[in-house]
Amino acid sequence: MIQPIQFTGEDRSNATRQTLAEKEPVALRTFTPSQAVLAKSAGAFHFTPEGRRLYDFSSGVLVANLGHNPRRWMQRFCGYMGWKPEHVAGGDASGYFEAITLSAYNAMTELESNAVERLLRNLQASPGGSRCEQVMWAASGSEAIQKALWACLHRDEDRDMIVATRHGFHGKKGLAGAVTGCETDSDRDPRVRFISFPMQECDDLSKGNDPFDPAPYRAELDALLREYGSRMNCLITEPYLGGGGSYHPPAAYHQMLQDWCRANDVVFILDEVQANFGRTGKMYAFEKYGIEPDIVCLGKGLGNGVPVSAAVGRADLMATLKYGEASDTWSANPLACAGVLATLDEFESENIIGQTARLNELFVNGLMRLKETGLISKVRGEGMVFGIECADVGGLSSHDVANRIVEACYLGNGDTGIHLLGPLAGNVIRVSPPMTMTQREATDSLNLLQSLLGDLAQKL
Ligand SMILES: Cc1ncc(COP(=O)(O)O)c(C=O)c1O
């Protein structure tokens, strides 16, 4: 057993860390030097069992776009489920109450038809969403990717080759794992080929307006076409490299990928599992990047915390799968549909995207200012999803500096800290707070971050 991290003065948190270290495989947990134990959450904050307050700079993992436990969202969610306070408070002698079923496997609910219609209407109303004709629900992001790729591979058994963009993250399971990373990772699926993603061109926000030449990237695609010809089936990419270290490419890159796909009858799949529902500053990233995917994969923020995902796209592609081929216990379960409906209600009735734009300005300025501490060398991002790349400092590698920052932010100034995920791609810290954070919370948390990094820099 790996000894769990323990912090002085955190008896309750330490007990939880100890139990989970003993009773669960370490593989279930990604490494973070804070191993934060969360007792409660509200809005932009988590609270530890010891009562310390942490600004949540992760939104779960880009899930709670609307903040944690938003009251109106919860009212709507309970309303869709038919849950009323009296159901749990009392009720009749039967011990049961009438509400929406929790599992409708091999059956249907009106909630599901409502959710599918509302989601399609929302996607189709967004520029670039015209190919969103049918919804194939799933329960996690990687399953949505798996189902999208199944649909493509079934359209013609002789067309078995998949193109993916290098250093993407699409999940760990099955075909989602096969299109993640790059060719040098072990156990590669022989059907997958990787092309370059423009990382150099967007490795710091200051490079935003530099001219971009898509020709070398198109040449890589043409080379694959020469090699595999009519075996080329589909291409999958992320709007920006998320898990790969927050690289947000010029729109011309994605537009070139799409043009090439259209010219060669290759299905264009956009993995928006972490980008959807406002993260990039638009409802969908395809709108931000001026593209129109054949299939878009949605997840995370789609249910604001209820596990739900979906591959949405061309009906002719979805039709390649027969009865049951994409079914499972949890896909389109009523909780998921209620979560999607409540989240759509919020986005359609509140100006979340406008608030994201206001927060973006504060965060770009606040994060760029961190470079003054010497601990941060690069800042990347858009909307409300950023990556701050750490520098080597003294004898410490940038990876170690990133971990020291995560720990220092967790410990904070005593009462208040900042919850960060463990570093991405070695040395990049994700900053993606809820998009409903107030401007005051944004300013205060950025000031706290600046002072914590300043103090840490003194010590290193
Ligand atoms: C872009 C992207 N695709 C797919 C996934 C996989 O989603 P899940 O962890 O829900 O399987 C993730 C998860 O981080 C992601 O960021």
Short mmCIF file of C-alpha atoms and ligand atoms in Angstrom, two decimals, residues 61-63 139-145 168-173 176 180 236-244 271-275 297-300 308-309 430, ligand 1:
data_model
loop_
_atom_site.label_atom_id
_atom_site.label_comp_id
_atom_site.label_asym_id
_atom_site.label_seq_id
_atom_site.Cartn_x
_atom_site.Cartn_y
_atom_site.Cartn_z
CA VAL A 61 -13.11 18.28 -13.41
CA LEU A 62 -14.84 20.81 -15.66
CA VAL A 63 -18.19 19.40 -14.59
CA ALA A 139 -22.72 7.61 -19.05
CA SER A 140 -19.10 8.80 -19.31
CA GLY A 141 -17.03 10.75 -21.79
CA SER A 142 -14.99 7.75 -22.88
CA GLU A 143 -18.15 5.76 -23.60
CA ALA A 144 -19.48 8.54 -25.81
CA ILE A 145 -16.19 8.46 -27.75
CA GLY A 168 -5.18 14.34 -27.15
CA PHE A 169 -7.08 12.92 -24.24
CA HIS A 170 -10.29 11.06 -25.01
CA GLY A 171 -10.46 8.69 -22.03
CA LYS A 172 -8.78 5.53 -20.88
CA LYS A 173 -11.18 2.78 -21.85
CA ALA A 176 -11.24 6.14 -26.35
CA THR A 180 -5.52 9.08 -26.73
CA ILE A 236 -11.14 12.59 -34.07
CA THR A 237 -9.78 15.67 -32.34
CA GLU A 238 -10.38 17.89 -29.33
CA PRO A 239 -11.17 21.61 -29.76
CA TYR A 240 -8.14 22.26 -27.55
CA LEU A 241 -5.76 19.80 -25.92
CA GLY A 242 -7.17 19.54 -22.41
CA GLY A 243 -5.43 16.71 -20.58
CA GLY A 244 -2.48 17.23 -22.96
CA ASP A 271 -14.56 15.61 -28.71
CA GLU A 272 -16.15 18.41 -26.69
CA VAL A 273 -16.49 16.29 -23.55
CA GLN A 274 -14.72 18.95 -21.48
CA ALA A 275 -15.28 21.98 -23.69
CA CYS A 297 -19.11 14.17 -28.18
CA LEU A 298 -20.50 15.83 -25.06
CA GLY A 299 -20.00 15.08 -21.35
CA LYS A 300 -18.88 16.56 -18.02
CA VAL A 308 -24.16 11.80 -18.47
CA SER A 309 -22.54 12.04 -21.86
CA ARG A 430 -5.49 23.58 -14.84
C1 LIG B 1 -11.73 15.78 -23.97
C2 LIG B 1 -12.09 14.59 -23.12
N1 LIG B 1 -12.63 13.52 -23.72
C3 LIG B 1 -12.98 12.44 -23.02
C4 LIG B 1 -12.77 12.37 -21.67
C5 LIG B 1 -13.14 11.12 -20.91
O1 LIG B 1 -14.23 11.35 -20.12
P1 LIG B 1 -14.57 10.36 -18.90
O2 LIG B 1 -13.50 10.54 -17.88
O3 LIG B 1 -15.92 10.84 -18.43
O4 LIG B 1 -14.62 8.98 -19.45
C6 LIG B 1 -12.21 13.47 -21.00
C7 LIG B 1 -11.97 13.42 -19.54
O5 LIG B 1 -11.25 14.20 -18.97
C8 LIG B 1 -11.85 14.61 -21.75
O6 LIG B 1 -11.30 15.68 -21.18
#
